[in-house]
């Protein structure tokens, strides 16, 4: 596997990235009817406790993303995505590491993420990066 660090330049989301980021999320199956991607971007990008990191391929195109955020207690990763044509080359490892580094720099001791039931195969990807499942039931309520 090629060195992912040579393949991806990671920086914070800028407004000009919006269309490409949404295309990436759509191509990766991460856009679902109950989540509005524009609202998610507006809520997270460039905020003190959250951001969206994008990974640029050498051609300048957005090839990967991760949304990061924390509440001072725990940090979260969302929208972990690598463009389908670039998957399997270590970019997922690189973008997750960048999200972890962002949280670590904020002093957050623990990172968590959620995997949809329809996407359970991806747990082996996170396991290979040192993540482990925890026995918790996540609950939600629309406000
Ligand atoms: C999941 C995803 C981000 C992985 O990105 P990627 O660039 O293909 O992953 P990498 O090439 O960095 O793989 C890192 C390691 O995980 C392993 N891996 C990757 N995808 C895997 C999978 N589906 N099942 C098992 N292992 C996997 C790789 O073999 C590699 O292991 P290695 O370093 O020992 O060779 C990418 O497949 C994706 O965008 N999927 C669609 C969106 C999605 O499901 N996101 C996660 C939401 S929770």
PDB file of C-alpha atoms and ligand atoms in Angstrom:
ATOM      1  CA  UNK A   1       0.000   0.000   0.000  1.00  0.00           C
ATOM      2  CA  UNK A   2       1.297   3.449  -0.882  1.00  0.00           C
ATOM      3  CA  UNK A   3       1.954   5.914   1.900  1.00  0.00           C
ATOM      4  CA  UNK A   4      -1.404   7.624   2.438  1.00  0.00           C
ATOM      5  CA  UNK A   5       0.293  10.746   3.797  1.00  0.00           C
ATOM      6  CA  UNK A   6       1.730  11.302   0.323  1.00  0.00           C
ATOM      7  CA  UNK A   7      -1.659  10.912  -1.276  1.00  0.00           C
ATOM      8  CA  UNK A   8      -3.872  13.141   0.820  1.00  0.00           C
ATOM      9  CA  UNK A   9      -3.570  16.763   1.846  1.00  0.00           C
ATOM     10  CA  UNK A  10      -5.923  17.364   4.736  1.00  0.00           C
ATOM     11  CA  UNK A  11      -7.422  20.739   5.592  1.00  0.00           C
ATOM     12  CA  UNK A  12     -10.593  22.211   7.049  1.00  0.00           C
ATOM     13  CA  UNK A  13     -13.714  22.528   4.909  1.00  0.00           C
ATOM     14  CA  UNK A  14     -14.290  25.803   3.096  1.00  0.00           C
ATOM     15  CA  UNK A  15     -17.536  26.946   1.542  1.00  0.00           C
ATOM     16  CA  UNK A  16     -16.223  26.218  -1.957  1.00  0.00           C
ATOM     17  CA  UNK A  17     -16.047  22.531  -0.990  1.00  0.00           C
ATOM     18  CA  UNK A  18     -19.766  22.181  -0.314  1.00  0.00           C
ATOM     19  CA  UNK A  19     -20.815  20.642  -3.614  1.00  0.00           C
ATOM     20  CA  UNK A  20     -17.889  18.233  -3.797  1.00  0.00           C
ATOM     21  CA  UNK A  21     -18.367  17.153  -0.191  1.00  0.00           C
ATOM     22  CA  UNK A  22     -22.037  16.428  -0.759  1.00  0.00           C
ATOM     23  CA  UNK A  23     -21.172  14.511  -3.940  1.00  0.00           C
ATOM     24  CA  UNK A  24     -18.655  12.469  -1.954  1.00  0.00           C
ATOM     25  CA  UNK A  25     -21.165  11.683   0.783  1.00  0.00           C
ATOM     26  CA  UNK A  26     -23.784  10.748  -1.797  1.00  0.00           C
ATOM     27  CA  UNK A  27     -21.359   8.477  -3.660  1.00  0.00           C
ATOM     28  CA  UNK A  28     -20.498   6.796  -0.345  1.00  0.00           C
ATOM     29  CA  UNK A  29     -24.128   6.205   0.591  1.00  0.00           C
ATOM     30  CA  UNK A  30     -23.945   8.477   3.619  1.00  0.00           C
ATOM     31  CA  UNK A  31     -26.845  10.752   2.735  1.00  0.00           C
ATOM     32  CA  UNK A  32     -30.110   9.430   4.132  1.00  0.00           C
ATOM     33  CA  UNK A  33     -33.565  11.004   4.000  1.00  0.00           C
ATOM     34  CA  UNK A  34     -33.627  12.030   7.664  1.00  0.00           C
ATOM     35  CA  UNK A  35     -30.294  13.920   7.483  1.00  0.00           C
ATOM     36  CA  UNK A  36     -29.998  17.158   5.509  1.00  0.00           C
ATOM     37  CA  UNK A  37     -26.331  17.404   4.453  1.00  0.00           C
ATOM     38  CA  UNK A  38     -26.436  21.195   4.110  1.00  0.00           C
ATOM     39  CA  UNK A  39     -27.787  21.505   7.616  1.00  0.00           C
ATOM     40  CA  UNK A  40     -25.122  19.114   8.905  1.00  0.00           C
ATOM     41  CA  UNK A  41     -22.409  21.140   7.157  1.00  0.00           C
ATOM     42  CA  UNK A  42     -23.773  24.423   8.478  1.00  0.00           C
ATOM     43  CA  UNK A  43     -23.945  23.024  11.999  1.00  0.00           C
ATOM     44  CA  UNK A  44     -20.427  21.626  12.112  1.00  0.00           C
ATOM     45  CA  UNK A  45     -18.031  23.393   9.745  1.00  0.00           C
ATOM     46  CA  UNK A  46     -15.623  25.857  11.282  1.00  0.00           C
ATOM     47  CA  UNK A  47     -17.193  25.881  14.740  1.00  0.00           C
ATOM     48  CA  UNK A  48     -15.138  26.024  17.970  1.00  0.00           C
ATOM     49  CA  UNK A  49     -16.124  22.475  18.942  1.00  0.00           C
ATOM     50  CA  UNK A  50     -16.603  20.947  15.531  1.00  0.00           C
ATOM     51  CA  UNK A  51     -15.354  20.979  11.978  1.00  0.00           C
ATOM     52  CA  UNK A  52     -15.262  19.053   8.740  1.00  0.00           C
ATOM     53  CA  UNK A  53     -11.867  17.910   7.467  1.00  0.00           C
ATOM     54  CA  UNK A  54     -11.411  17.159   3.792  1.00  0.00           C
ATOM     55  CA  UNK A  55      -8.635  15.163   2.172  1.00  0.00           C
ATOM     56  CA  UNK A  56      -7.422  16.371  -1.196  1.00  0.00           C
ATOM     57  CA  UNK A  57      -5.926  13.998  -3.722  1.00  0.00           C
ATOM     58  CA  UNK A  58      -2.832  15.175  -5.640  1.00  0.00           C
ATOM     59  CA  UNK A  59      -5.159  16.371  -8.419  1.00  0.00           C
ATOM     60  CA  UNK A  60      -6.777  18.749  -5.926  1.00  0.00           C
ATOM     61  CA  UNK A  61     -10.081  16.901  -5.799  1.00  0.00           C
ATOM     62  CA  UNK A  62     -11.758  16.053  -2.520  1.00  0.00           C
ATOM     63  CA  UNK A  63     -11.195  12.343  -1.977  1.00  0.00           C
ATOM     64  CA  UNK A  64     -12.056  11.940   1.706  1.00  0.00           C
ATOM     65  CA  UNK A  65     -13.875  13.573   4.578  1.00  0.00           C
ATOM     66  CA  UNK A  66     -14.525  13.342   8.280  1.00  0.00           C
ATOM     67  CA  UNK A  67     -16.781  15.475  10.477  1.00  0.00           C
ATOM     68  CA  UNK A  68     -15.416  15.945  13.984  1.00  0.00           C
ATOM     69  CA  UNK A  69     -17.002  17.349  17.088  1.00  0.00           C
ATOM     70  CA  UNK A  70     -16.861  17.187  20.861  1.00  0.00           C
ATOM     71  CA  UNK A  71     -18.772  18.241  23.948  1.00  0.00           C
ATOM     72  CA  UNK A  72     -15.724  18.408  26.219  1.00  0.00           C
ATOM     73  CA  UNK A  73     -16.322  14.861  27.411  1.00  0.00           C
ATOM     74  CA  UNK A  74     -16.273  12.773  24.265  1.00  0.00           C
ATOM     75  CA  UNK A  75     -15.395  13.349  20.694  1.00  0.00           C
ATOM     76  CA  UNK A  76     -17.289  12.028  17.702  1.00  0.00           C
ATOM     77  CA  UNK A  77     -16.517  11.204  14.094  1.00  0.00           C
ATOM     78  CA  UNK A  78     -19.211  11.425  11.435  1.00  0.00           C
ATOM     79  CA  UNK A  79     -19.263  11.300   7.639  1.00  0.00           C
ATOM     80  CA  UNK A  80     -16.080   9.236   7.349  1.00  0.00           C
ATOM     81  CA  UNK A  81     -15.870   8.831   3.601  1.00  0.00           C
ATOM     82  CA  UNK A  82     -13.406   7.970   0.857  1.00  0.00           C
ATOM     83  CA  UNK A  83     -14.331   8.368  -2.808  1.00  0.00           C
ATOM     84  CA  UNK A  84     -15.243   4.917  -4.169  1.00  0.00           C
ATOM     85  CA  UNK A  85     -12.545   5.056  -6.861  1.00  0.00           C
ATOM     86  CA  UNK A  86      -9.895   5.701  -4.199  1.00  0.00           C
ATOM     87  CA  UNK A  87     -10.956   3.222  -1.540  1.00  0.00           C
ATOM     88  CA  UNK A  88      -8.565   0.515  -0.417  1.00  0.00           C
ATOM     89  CA  UNK A  89      -5.465   2.716  -0.698  1.00  0.00           C
ATOM     90  CA  UNK A  90      -5.109   3.791   2.917  1.00  0.00           C
ATOM     91  CA  UNK A  91      -6.980   7.071   2.602  1.00  0.00           C
ATOM     92  CA  UNK A  92      -9.632   5.962   5.083  1.00  0.00           C
ATOM     93  CA  UNK A  93      -6.916   5.258   7.618  1.00  0.00           C
ATOM     94  CA  UNK A  94      -5.444   8.704   6.951  1.00  0.00           C
ATOM     95  CA  UNK A  95      -8.696  10.671   7.283  1.00  0.00           C
ATOM     96  CA  UNK A  96      -9.690   8.836  10.487  1.00  0.00           C
ATOM     97  CA  UNK A  97      -6.238   9.569  11.933  1.00  0.00           C
ATOM     98  CA  UNK A  98      -6.762  13.234  11.072  1.00  0.00           C
ATOM     99  CA  UNK A  99     -10.087  13.275  12.879  1.00  0.00           C
ATOM    100  CA  UNK A 100      -8.484  11.643  15.902  1.00  0.00           C
ATOM    101  CA  UNK A 101      -5.658  14.195  15.827  1.00  0.00           C
ATOM    102  CA  UNK A 102      -8.160  17.072  15.700  1.00  0.00           C
ATOM    103  CA  UNK A 103      -9.907  15.717  18.799  1.00  0.00           C
ATOM    104  CA  UNK A 104      -6.635  15.019  20.588  1.00  0.00           C
ATOM    105  CA  UNK A 105      -5.536  18.601  19.968  1.00  0.00           C
ATOM    106  CA  UNK A 106      -8.735  19.754  21.695  1.00  0.00           C
ATOM    107  CA  UNK A 107      -7.847  17.670  24.753  1.00  0.00           C
ATOM    108  CA  UNK A 108     -10.617  15.141  24.156  1.00  0.00           C
ATOM    109  CA  UNK A 109      -9.570  11.791  25.660  1.00  0.00           C
ATOM    110  CA  UNK A 110     -11.969   9.455  23.853  1.00  0.00           C
ATOM    111  CA  UNK A 111     -13.444   9.286  20.394  1.00  0.00           C
ATOM    112  CA  UNK A 112     -16.609   7.485  19.385  1.00  0.00           C
ATOM    113  CA  UNK A 113     -18.579   6.921  16.220  1.00  0.00           C
ATOM    114  CA  UNK A 114     -21.767   5.197  15.174  1.00  0.00           C
ATOM    115  CA  UNK A 115     -22.160   2.618  12.427  1.00  0.00           C
ATOM    116  CA  UNK A 116     -25.544   2.124  10.838  1.00  0.00           C
ATOM    117  CA  UNK A 117     -26.999  -1.376  11.077  1.00  0.00           C
ATOM    118  CA  UNK A 118     -27.017  -1.500   7.300  1.00  0.00           C
ATOM    119  CA  UNK A 119     -23.262  -0.845   7.208  1.00  0.00           C
ATOM    120  CA  UNK A 120     -21.928  -3.238   9.830  1.00  0.00           C
ATOM    121  CA  UNK A 121     -19.186  -4.599   7.549  1.00  0.00           C
ATOM    122  CA  UNK A 122     -17.322  -1.350   8.059  1.00  0.00           C
ATOM    123  CA  UNK A 123     -16.609  -2.259  11.674  1.00  0.00           C
ATOM    124  CA  UNK A 124     -13.653  -4.365  10.457  1.00  0.00           C
ATOM    125  CA  UNK A 125     -12.193  -1.213   8.913  1.00  0.00           C
ATOM    126  CA  UNK A 126     -12.327   0.606  12.255  1.00  0.00           C
ATOM    127  CA  UNK A 127     -11.085  -2.484  14.109  1.00  0.00           C
ATOM    128  CA  UNK A 128      -8.008  -2.508  11.884  1.00  0.00           C
ATOM    129  CA  UNK A 129      -7.363   1.072  13.041  1.00  0.00           C
ATOM    130  CA  UNK A 130      -7.543   0.141  16.727  1.00  0.00           C
ATOM    131  CA  UNK A 131     -11.199   0.968  17.402  1.00  0.00           C
ATOM    132  CA  UNK A 132     -13.367  -1.466  19.341  1.00  0.00           C
ATOM    133  CA  UNK A 133     -17.111  -1.902  19.750  1.00  0.00           C
ATOM    134  CA  UNK A 134     -18.606  -0.968  23.103  1.00  0.00           C
ATOM    135  CA  UNK A 135     -21.794  -2.461  24.543  1.00  0.00           C
ATOM    136  CA  UNK A 136     -24.028   0.589  24.646  1.00  0.00           C
ATOM    137  CA  UNK A 137     -27.481   1.280  23.343  1.00  0.00           C
ATOM    138  CA  UNK A 138     -27.666   4.664  21.635  1.00  0.00           C
ATOM    139  CA  UNK A 139     -31.021   6.423  21.991  1.00  0.00           C
ATOM    140  CA  UNK A 140     -32.335   9.479  20.192  1.00  0.00           C
ATOM    141  CA  UNK A 141     -35.235  11.877  20.124  1.00  0.00           C
ATOM    142  CA  UNK A 142     -36.003  14.454  17.469  1.00  0.00           C
ATOM    143  CA  UNK A 143     -36.347  17.863  19.117  1.00  0.00           C
TER     144      UNK A 143
HETATM  145  C1  LIG B   1     -15.000   2.831   5.182  1.00  0.00           C
HETATM  146  C2  LIG B   1     -14.071   3.628   4.277  1.00  0.00           C
HETATM  147  C3  LIG B   1     -13.939   5.050   4.792  1.00  0.00           C
HETATM  148  C4  LIG B   1     -12.692   2.934   4.290  1.00  0.00           C
HETATM  149  O1  LIG B   1     -11.803   3.734   3.500  1.00  0.00           O
HETATM  150  P1  LIG B   1     -10.598   3.069   2.696  1.00  0.00           P
HETATM  151  O2  LIG B   1      -9.770   4.174   2.160  1.00  0.00           O
HETATM  152  O3  LIG B   1     -11.139   2.089   1.727  1.00  0.00           O
HETATM  153  O4  LIG B   1      -9.854   2.284   3.840  1.00  0.00           O
HETATM  154  P2  LIG B   1      -8.261   2.029   3.935  1.00  0.00           P
HETATM  155  O5  LIG B   1      -7.756   1.717   2.575  1.00  0.00           O
HETATM  156  O6  LIG B   1      -7.631   3.167   4.660  1.00  0.00           O
HETATM  157  O7  LIG B   1      -8.244   0.739   4.833  1.00  0.00           O
HETATM  158  C5  LIG B   1      -7.629   0.727   6.100  1.00  0.00           C
HETATM  159  C6  LIG B   1      -7.648  -0.683   6.586  1.00  0.00           C
HETATM  160  O8  LIG B   1      -9.016  -1.122   6.754  1.00  0.00           O
HETATM  161  C7  LIG B   1      -9.267  -2.267   5.958  1.00  0.00           C
HETATM  162  N1  LIG B   1     -10.588  -2.127   5.397  1.00  0.00           N
HETATM  163  C8  LIG B   1     -11.056  -1.128   4.624  1.00  0.00           C
HETATM  164  N2  LIG B   1     -12.359  -1.314   4.331  1.00  0.00           N
HETATM  165  C9  LIG B   1     -12.698  -2.479   4.928  1.00  0.00           C
HETATM  166  C10 LIG B   1     -13.899  -3.217   5.000  1.00  0.00           C
HETATM  167  N3  LIG B   1     -15.044  -2.811   4.404  1.00  0.00           N
HETATM  168  N4  LIG B   1     -13.888  -4.378   5.703  1.00  0.00           N
HETATM  169  C11 LIG B   1     -12.761  -4.788   6.313  1.00  0.00           C
HETATM  170  N5  LIG B   1     -11.597  -4.123   6.304  1.00  0.00           N
HETATM  171  C12 LIG B   1     -11.574  -2.989   5.606  1.00  0.00           C
HETATM  172  C13 LIG B   1      -8.211  -2.248   4.887  1.00  0.00           C
HETATM  173  O9  LIG B   1      -7.948  -3.562   4.439  1.00  0.00           O
HETATM  174  C14 LIG B   1      -7.026  -1.651   5.598  1.00  0.00           C
HETATM  175  O10 LIG B   1      -6.364  -2.624   6.379  1.00  0.00           O
HETATM  176  P3  LIG B   1      -4.760  -2.768   6.247  1.00  0.00           P
HETATM  177  O11 LIG B   1      -4.174  -1.432   6.580  1.00  0.00           O
HETATM  178  O12 LIG B   1      -4.445  -3.841   7.228  1.00  0.00           O
HETATM  179  O13 LIG B   1      -4.538  -3.145   4.831  1.00  0.00           O
HETATM  180  C15 LIG B   1     -14.578   3.620   2.819  1.00  0.00           C
HETATM  181  O14 LIG B   1     -14.768   2.287   2.414  1.00  0.00           O
HETATM  182  C16 LIG B   1     -15.879   4.373   2.627  1.00  0.00           C
HETATM  183  O15 LIG B   1     -15.884   5.573   2.389  1.00  0.00           O
HETATM  184  N6  LIG B   1     -17.017   3.642   2.709  1.00  0.00           N
HETATM  185  C17 LIG B   1     -18.343   4.266   2.474  1.00  0.00           C
HETATM  186  C18 LIG B   1     -18.731   5.211   3.574  1.00  0.00           C
HETATM  187  C19 LIG B   1     -18.784   4.552   4.934  1.00  0.00           C
HETATM  188  O16 LIG B   1     -19.303   3.455   5.110  1.00  0.00           O
HETATM  189  N7  LIG B   1     -18.224   5.268   5.935  1.00  0.00           N
HETATM  190  C20 LIG B   1     -18.215   4.826   7.318  1.00  0.00           C
HETATM  191  C21 LIG B   1     -19.448   5.271   8.040  1.00  0.00           C
HETATM  192  S1  LIG B   1     -19.445   4.720   9.745  1.00  0.00           S
END
